[in-house]
PDB file of C-alpha atoms in Angstrom:
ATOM      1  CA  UNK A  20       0.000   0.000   0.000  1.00  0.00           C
ATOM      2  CA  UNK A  21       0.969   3.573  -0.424  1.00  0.00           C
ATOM      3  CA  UNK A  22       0.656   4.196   3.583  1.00  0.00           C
ATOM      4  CA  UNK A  23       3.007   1.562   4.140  1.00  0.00           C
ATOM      5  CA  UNK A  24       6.233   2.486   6.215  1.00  0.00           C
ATOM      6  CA  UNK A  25       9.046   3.808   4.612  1.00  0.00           C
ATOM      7  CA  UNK A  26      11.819   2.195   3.859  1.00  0.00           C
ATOM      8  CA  UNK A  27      15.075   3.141   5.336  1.00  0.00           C
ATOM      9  CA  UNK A  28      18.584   3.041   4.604  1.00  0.00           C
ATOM     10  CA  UNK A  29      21.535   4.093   6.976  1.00  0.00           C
ATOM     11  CA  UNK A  30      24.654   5.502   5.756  1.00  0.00           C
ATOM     12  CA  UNK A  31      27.674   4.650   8.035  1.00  0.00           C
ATOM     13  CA  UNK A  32      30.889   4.615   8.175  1.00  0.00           C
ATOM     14  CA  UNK A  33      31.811   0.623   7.180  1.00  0.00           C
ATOM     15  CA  UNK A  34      36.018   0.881   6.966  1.00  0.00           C
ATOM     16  CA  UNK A  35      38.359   3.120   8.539  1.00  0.00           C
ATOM     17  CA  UNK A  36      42.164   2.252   8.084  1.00  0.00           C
ATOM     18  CA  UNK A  37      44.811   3.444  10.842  1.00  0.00           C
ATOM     19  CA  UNK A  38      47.777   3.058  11.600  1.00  0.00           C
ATOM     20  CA  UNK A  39      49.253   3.343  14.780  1.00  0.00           C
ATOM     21  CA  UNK A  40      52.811   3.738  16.221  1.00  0.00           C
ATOM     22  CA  UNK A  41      53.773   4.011  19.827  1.00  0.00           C
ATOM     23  CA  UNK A  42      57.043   5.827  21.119  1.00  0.00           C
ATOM     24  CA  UNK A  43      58.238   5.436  24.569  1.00  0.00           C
ATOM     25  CA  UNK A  44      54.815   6.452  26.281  1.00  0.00           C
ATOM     26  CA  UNK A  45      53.419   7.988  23.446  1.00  0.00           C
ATOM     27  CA  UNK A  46      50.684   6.436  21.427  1.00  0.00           C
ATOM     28  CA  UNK A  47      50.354   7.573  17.463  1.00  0.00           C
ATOM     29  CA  UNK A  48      47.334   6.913  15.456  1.00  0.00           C
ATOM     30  CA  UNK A  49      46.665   8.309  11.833  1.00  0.00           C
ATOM     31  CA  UNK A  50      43.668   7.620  10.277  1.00  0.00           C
ATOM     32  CA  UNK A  51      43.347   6.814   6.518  1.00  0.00           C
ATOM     33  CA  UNK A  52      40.263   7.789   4.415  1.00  0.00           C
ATOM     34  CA  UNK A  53      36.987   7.004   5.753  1.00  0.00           C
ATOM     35  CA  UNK A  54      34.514   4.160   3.617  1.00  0.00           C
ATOM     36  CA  UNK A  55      31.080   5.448   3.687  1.00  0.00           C
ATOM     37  CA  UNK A  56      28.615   2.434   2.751  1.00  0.00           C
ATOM     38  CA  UNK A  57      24.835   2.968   2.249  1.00  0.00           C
ATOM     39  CA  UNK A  58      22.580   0.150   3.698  1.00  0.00           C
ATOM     40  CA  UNK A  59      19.075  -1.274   4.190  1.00  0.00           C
ATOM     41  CA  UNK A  60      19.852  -1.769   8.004  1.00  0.00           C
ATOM     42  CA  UNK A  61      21.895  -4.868   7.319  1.00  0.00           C
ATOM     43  CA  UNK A  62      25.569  -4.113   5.980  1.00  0.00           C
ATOM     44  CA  UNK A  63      25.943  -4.917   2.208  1.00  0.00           C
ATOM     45  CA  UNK A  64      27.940  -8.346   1.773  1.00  0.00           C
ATOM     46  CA  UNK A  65      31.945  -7.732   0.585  1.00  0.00           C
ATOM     47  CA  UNK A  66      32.324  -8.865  -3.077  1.00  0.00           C
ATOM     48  CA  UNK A  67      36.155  -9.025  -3.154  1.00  0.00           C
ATOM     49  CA  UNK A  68      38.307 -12.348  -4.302  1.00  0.00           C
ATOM     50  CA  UNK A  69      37.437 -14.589  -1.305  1.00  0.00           C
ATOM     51  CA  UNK A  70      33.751 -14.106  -2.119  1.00  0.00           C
ATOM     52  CA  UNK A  71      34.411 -14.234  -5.667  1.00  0.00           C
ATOM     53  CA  UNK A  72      36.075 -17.593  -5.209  1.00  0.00           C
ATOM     54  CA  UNK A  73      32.817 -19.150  -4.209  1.00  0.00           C
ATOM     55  CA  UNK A  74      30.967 -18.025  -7.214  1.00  0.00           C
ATOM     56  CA  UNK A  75      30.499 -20.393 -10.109  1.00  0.00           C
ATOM     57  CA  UNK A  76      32.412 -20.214 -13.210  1.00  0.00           C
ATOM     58  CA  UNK A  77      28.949 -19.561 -14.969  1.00  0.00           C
ATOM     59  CA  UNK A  78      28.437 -16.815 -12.548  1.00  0.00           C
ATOM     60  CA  UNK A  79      31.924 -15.261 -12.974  1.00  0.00           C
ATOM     61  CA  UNK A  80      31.297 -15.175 -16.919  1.00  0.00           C
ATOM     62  CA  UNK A  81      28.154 -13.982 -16.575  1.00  0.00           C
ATOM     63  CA  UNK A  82      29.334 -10.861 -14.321  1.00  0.00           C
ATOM     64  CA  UNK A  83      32.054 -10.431 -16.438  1.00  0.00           C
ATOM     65  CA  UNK A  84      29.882 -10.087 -19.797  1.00  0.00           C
ATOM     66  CA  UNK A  85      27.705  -7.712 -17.976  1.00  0.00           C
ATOM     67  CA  UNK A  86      30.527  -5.750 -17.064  1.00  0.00           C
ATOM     68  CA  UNK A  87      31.878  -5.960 -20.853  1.00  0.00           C
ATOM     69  CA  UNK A  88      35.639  -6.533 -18.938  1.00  0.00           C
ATOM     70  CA  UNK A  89      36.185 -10.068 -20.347  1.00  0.00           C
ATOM     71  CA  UNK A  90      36.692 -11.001 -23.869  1.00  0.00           C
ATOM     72  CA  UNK A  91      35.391 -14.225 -24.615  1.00  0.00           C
ATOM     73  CA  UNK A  92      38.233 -16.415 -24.634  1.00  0.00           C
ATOM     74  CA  UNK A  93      38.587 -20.121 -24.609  1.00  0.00           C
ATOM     75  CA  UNK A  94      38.905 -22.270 -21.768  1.00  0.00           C
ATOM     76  CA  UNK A  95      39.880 -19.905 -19.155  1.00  0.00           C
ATOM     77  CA  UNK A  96      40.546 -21.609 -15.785  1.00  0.00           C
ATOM     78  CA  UNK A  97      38.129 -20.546 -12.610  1.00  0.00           C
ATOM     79  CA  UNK A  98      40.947 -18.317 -11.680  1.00  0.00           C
ATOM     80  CA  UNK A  99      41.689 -16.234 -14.319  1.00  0.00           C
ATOM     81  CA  UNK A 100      37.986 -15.185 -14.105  1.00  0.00           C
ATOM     82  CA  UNK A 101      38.712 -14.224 -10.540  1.00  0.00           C
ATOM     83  CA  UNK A 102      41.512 -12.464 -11.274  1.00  0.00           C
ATOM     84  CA  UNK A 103      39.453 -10.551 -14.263  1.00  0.00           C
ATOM     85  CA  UNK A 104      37.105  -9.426 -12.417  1.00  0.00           C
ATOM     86  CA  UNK A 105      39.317  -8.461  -9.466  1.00  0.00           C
ATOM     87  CA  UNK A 106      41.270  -6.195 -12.041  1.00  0.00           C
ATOM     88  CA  UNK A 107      37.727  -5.204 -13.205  1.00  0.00           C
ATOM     89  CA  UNK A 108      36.991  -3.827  -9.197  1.00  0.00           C
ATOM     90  CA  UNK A 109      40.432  -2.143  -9.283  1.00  0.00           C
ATOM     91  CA  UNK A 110      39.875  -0.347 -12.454  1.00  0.00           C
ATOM     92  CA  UNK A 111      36.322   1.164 -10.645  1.00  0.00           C
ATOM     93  CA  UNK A 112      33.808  -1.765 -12.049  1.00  0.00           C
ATOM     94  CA  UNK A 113      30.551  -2.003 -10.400  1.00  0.00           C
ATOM     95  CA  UNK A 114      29.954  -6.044  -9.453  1.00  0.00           C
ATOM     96  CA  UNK A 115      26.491  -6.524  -8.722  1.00  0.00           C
ATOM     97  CA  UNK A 116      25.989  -9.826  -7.052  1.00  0.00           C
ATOM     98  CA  UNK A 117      22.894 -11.508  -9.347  1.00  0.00           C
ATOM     99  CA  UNK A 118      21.196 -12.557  -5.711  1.00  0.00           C
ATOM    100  CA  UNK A 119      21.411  -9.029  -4.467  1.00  0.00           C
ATOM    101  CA  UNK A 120      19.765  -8.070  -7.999  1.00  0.00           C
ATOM    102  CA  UNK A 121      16.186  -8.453  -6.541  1.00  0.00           C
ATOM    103  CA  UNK A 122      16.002  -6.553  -3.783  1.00  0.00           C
ATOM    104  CA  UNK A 123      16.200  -2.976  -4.834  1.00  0.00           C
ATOM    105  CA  UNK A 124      16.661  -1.550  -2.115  1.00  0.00           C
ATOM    106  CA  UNK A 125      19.865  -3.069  -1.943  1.00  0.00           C
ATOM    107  CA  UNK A 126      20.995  -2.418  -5.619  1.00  0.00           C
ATOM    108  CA  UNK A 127      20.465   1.580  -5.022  1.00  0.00           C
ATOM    109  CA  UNK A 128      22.619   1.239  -1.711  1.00  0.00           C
ATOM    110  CA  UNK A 129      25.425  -0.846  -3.674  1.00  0.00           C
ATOM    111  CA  UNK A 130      25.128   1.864  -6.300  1.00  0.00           C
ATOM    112  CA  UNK A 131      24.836   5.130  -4.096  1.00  0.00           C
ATOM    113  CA  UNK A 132      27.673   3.811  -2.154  1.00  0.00           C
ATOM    114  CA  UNK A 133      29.909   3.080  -5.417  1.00  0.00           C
ATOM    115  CA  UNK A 134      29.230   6.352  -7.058  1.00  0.00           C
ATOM    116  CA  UNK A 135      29.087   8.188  -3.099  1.00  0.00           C
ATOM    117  CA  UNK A 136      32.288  10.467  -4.461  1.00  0.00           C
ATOM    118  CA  UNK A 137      30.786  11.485  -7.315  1.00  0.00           C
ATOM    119  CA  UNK A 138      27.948  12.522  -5.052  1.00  0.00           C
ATOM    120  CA  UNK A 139      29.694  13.975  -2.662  1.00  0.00           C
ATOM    121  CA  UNK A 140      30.717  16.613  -5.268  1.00  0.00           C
ATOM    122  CA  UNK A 141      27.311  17.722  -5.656  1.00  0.00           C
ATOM    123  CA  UNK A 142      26.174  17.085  -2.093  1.00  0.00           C
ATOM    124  CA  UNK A 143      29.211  18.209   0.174  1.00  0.00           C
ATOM    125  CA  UNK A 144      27.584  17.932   3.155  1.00  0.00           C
ATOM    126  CA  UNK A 145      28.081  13.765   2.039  1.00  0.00           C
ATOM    127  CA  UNK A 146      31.401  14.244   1.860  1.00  0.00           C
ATOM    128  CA  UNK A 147      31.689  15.519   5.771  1.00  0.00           C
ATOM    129  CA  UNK A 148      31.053  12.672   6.709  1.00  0.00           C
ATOM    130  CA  UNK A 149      34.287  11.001   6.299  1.00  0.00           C
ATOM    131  CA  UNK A 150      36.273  13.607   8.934  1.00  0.00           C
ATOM    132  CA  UNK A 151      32.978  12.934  11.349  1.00  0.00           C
ATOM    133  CA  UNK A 152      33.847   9.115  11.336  1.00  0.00           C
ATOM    134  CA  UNK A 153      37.095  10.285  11.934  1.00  0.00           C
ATOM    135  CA  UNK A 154      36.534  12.048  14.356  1.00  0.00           C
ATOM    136  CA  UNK A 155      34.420   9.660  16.111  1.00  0.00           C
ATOM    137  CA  UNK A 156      37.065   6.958  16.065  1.00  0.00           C
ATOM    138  CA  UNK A 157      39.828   9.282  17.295  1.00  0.00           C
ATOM    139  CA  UNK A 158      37.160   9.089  20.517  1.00  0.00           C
ATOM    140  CA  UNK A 159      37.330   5.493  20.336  1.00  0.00           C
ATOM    141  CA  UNK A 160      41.075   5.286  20.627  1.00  0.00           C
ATOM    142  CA  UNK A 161      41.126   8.094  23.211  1.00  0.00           C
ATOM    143  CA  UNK A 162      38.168   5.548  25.559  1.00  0.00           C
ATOM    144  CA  UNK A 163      40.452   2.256  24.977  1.00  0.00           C
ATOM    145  CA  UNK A 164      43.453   4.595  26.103  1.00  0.00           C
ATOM    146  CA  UNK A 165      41.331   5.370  28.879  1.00  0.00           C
ATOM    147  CA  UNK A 166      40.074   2.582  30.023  1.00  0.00           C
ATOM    148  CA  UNK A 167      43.276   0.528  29.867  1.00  0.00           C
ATOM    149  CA  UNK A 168      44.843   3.165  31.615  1.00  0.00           C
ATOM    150  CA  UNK A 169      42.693   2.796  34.389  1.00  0.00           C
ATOM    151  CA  UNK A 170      42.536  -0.913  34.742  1.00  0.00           C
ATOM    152  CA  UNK A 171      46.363  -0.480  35.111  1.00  0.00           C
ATOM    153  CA  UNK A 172      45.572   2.124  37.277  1.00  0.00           C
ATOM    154  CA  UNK A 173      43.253   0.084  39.701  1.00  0.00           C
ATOM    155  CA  UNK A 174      46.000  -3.102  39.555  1.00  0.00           C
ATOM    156  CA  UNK A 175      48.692  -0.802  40.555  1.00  0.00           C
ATOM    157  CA  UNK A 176      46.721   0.396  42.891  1.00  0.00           C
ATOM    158  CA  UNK A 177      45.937  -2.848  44.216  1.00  0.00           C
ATOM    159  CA  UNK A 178      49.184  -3.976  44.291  1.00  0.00           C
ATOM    160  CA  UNK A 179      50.583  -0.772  46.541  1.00  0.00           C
ATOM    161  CA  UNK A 180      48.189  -1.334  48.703  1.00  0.00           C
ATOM    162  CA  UNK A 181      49.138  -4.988  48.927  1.00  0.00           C
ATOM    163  CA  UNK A 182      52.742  -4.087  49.583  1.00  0.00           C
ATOM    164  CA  UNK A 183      51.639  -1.578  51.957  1.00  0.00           C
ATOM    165  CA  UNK A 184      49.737  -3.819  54.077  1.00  0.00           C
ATOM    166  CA  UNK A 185      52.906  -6.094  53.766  1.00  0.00           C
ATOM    167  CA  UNK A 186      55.151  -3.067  54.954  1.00  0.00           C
ATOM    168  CA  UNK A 187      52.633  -2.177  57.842  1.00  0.00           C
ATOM    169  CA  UNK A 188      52.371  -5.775  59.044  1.00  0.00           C
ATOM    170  CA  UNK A 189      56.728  -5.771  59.241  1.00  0.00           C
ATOM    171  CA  UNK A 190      56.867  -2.531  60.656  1.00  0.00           C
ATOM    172  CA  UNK A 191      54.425  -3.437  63.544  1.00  0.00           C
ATOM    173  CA  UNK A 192      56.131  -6.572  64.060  1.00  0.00           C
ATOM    174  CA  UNK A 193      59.723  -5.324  64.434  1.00  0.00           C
ATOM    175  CA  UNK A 194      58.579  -2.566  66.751  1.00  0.00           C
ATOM    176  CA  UNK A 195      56.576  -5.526  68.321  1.00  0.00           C
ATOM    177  CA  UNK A 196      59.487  -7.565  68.977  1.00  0.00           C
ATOM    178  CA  UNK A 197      61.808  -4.466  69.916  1.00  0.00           C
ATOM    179  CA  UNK A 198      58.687  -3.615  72.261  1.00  0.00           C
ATOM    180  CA  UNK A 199      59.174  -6.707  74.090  1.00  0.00           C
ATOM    181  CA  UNK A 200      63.342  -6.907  74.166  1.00  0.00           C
ATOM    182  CA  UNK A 201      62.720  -3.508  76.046  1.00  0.00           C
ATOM    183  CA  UNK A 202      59.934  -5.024  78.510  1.00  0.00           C
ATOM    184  CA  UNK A 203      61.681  -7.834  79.324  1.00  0.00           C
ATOM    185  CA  UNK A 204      64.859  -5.574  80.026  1.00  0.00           C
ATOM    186  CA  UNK A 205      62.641  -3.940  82.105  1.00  0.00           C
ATOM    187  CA  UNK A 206      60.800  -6.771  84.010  1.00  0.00           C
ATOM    188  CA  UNK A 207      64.481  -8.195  84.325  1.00  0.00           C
ATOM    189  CA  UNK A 208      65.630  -5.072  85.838  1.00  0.00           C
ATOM    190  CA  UNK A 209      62.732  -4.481  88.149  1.00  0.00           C
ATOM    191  CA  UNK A 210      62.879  -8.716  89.231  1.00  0.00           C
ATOM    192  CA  UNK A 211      66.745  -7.557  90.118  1.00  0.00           C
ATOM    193  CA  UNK A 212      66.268  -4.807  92.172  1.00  0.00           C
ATOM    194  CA  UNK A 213      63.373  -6.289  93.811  1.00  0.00           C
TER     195      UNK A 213
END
């Protein structure tokens, strides 16, 4: 029906490379560029060569015809196709998977998120988005800092009080036992005079 509810996609950030490098006691992350993905609330499935392994070779050729990046040649093993339509990907191909073909919902958020820099051009508010999931992951780092920081806080904290404890209990017995050399001095002296 036309009153039916909307149907929504999320945009979010899917990859964000970083690299990180620590010195002494300092900590250095750089982030790389940010990989915006457009999705019916269910992240779109990875078509790179381990998923293209799995495919058919009737299903490679196929993709390959409809991306017009394969000749037709004789013969060719399982993994050349593979490794044509991996150089296809590189070149900026868009693979369609023929079971994601039927649900358009996820065809426009496959395309939109190919074609999201071209878009981002027109719509630059789209491309702000990248810095924002930067941005948001430079507060990741900074909370993992954090909290490992303080759970090395709380165990050296539990270990000085430990050794503290340790340090009290020898200090009260050595002025414990010097305590007592000086009583019994004492009771000595006073049984000796008495």
């Amino acid at each position: 029906e036309a009153w039916e509810t909307a149907a929504r996609l999320m945009l979010e950030c899917s990859k964000l490379p970083y690299w990180q490098r620590v010195d002494g006691s300092v900590l250095e992350v750089r982030f790389g560029q940010a990989k915006l993905e457009l999705h019916p609330g269910k992240p779109l499935r990875e078509l790179n060569e381990e998923e293209f392994r799995t495919w058919s070779v009737g299903k490679l050729r196929k993709t390959l015809k409809l991306l017009k990046a394969h000749q037709e040649l004789p013969a060719l093993e399982k993994e050349d196709l593979v490794q044509a339509l991996l150089q296809a990907v590189q070149e900026g191909a868009l693979v369609e998977d023929e079971e994601e073909m039927g649900d358009p919902l996820v065809r426009f958020s496959r395309q939109f998120s190919h074609q999201l820099a071209n878009i981002s051009e027109a719509w630059p508010v789209l491309g702000r988005l990248g810095p924002i999931c930067n941005a948001r992951a430079a507060g990741m780092v900074l909370r993992m800092q954090l909290d490992q920081m303080s759970g090395m806080a709380e165990q050296q904290k539990v270990n000085i009080k430990a050794n503290a404890e340790a340090h009290q209990a020898a200090m009260i017995a050595e002025q414990t036992e010097g305590w007592r050399s000086t009583l019994g001095e004492v009771h000595q002296q006073f049984l000796r005079d008495m």
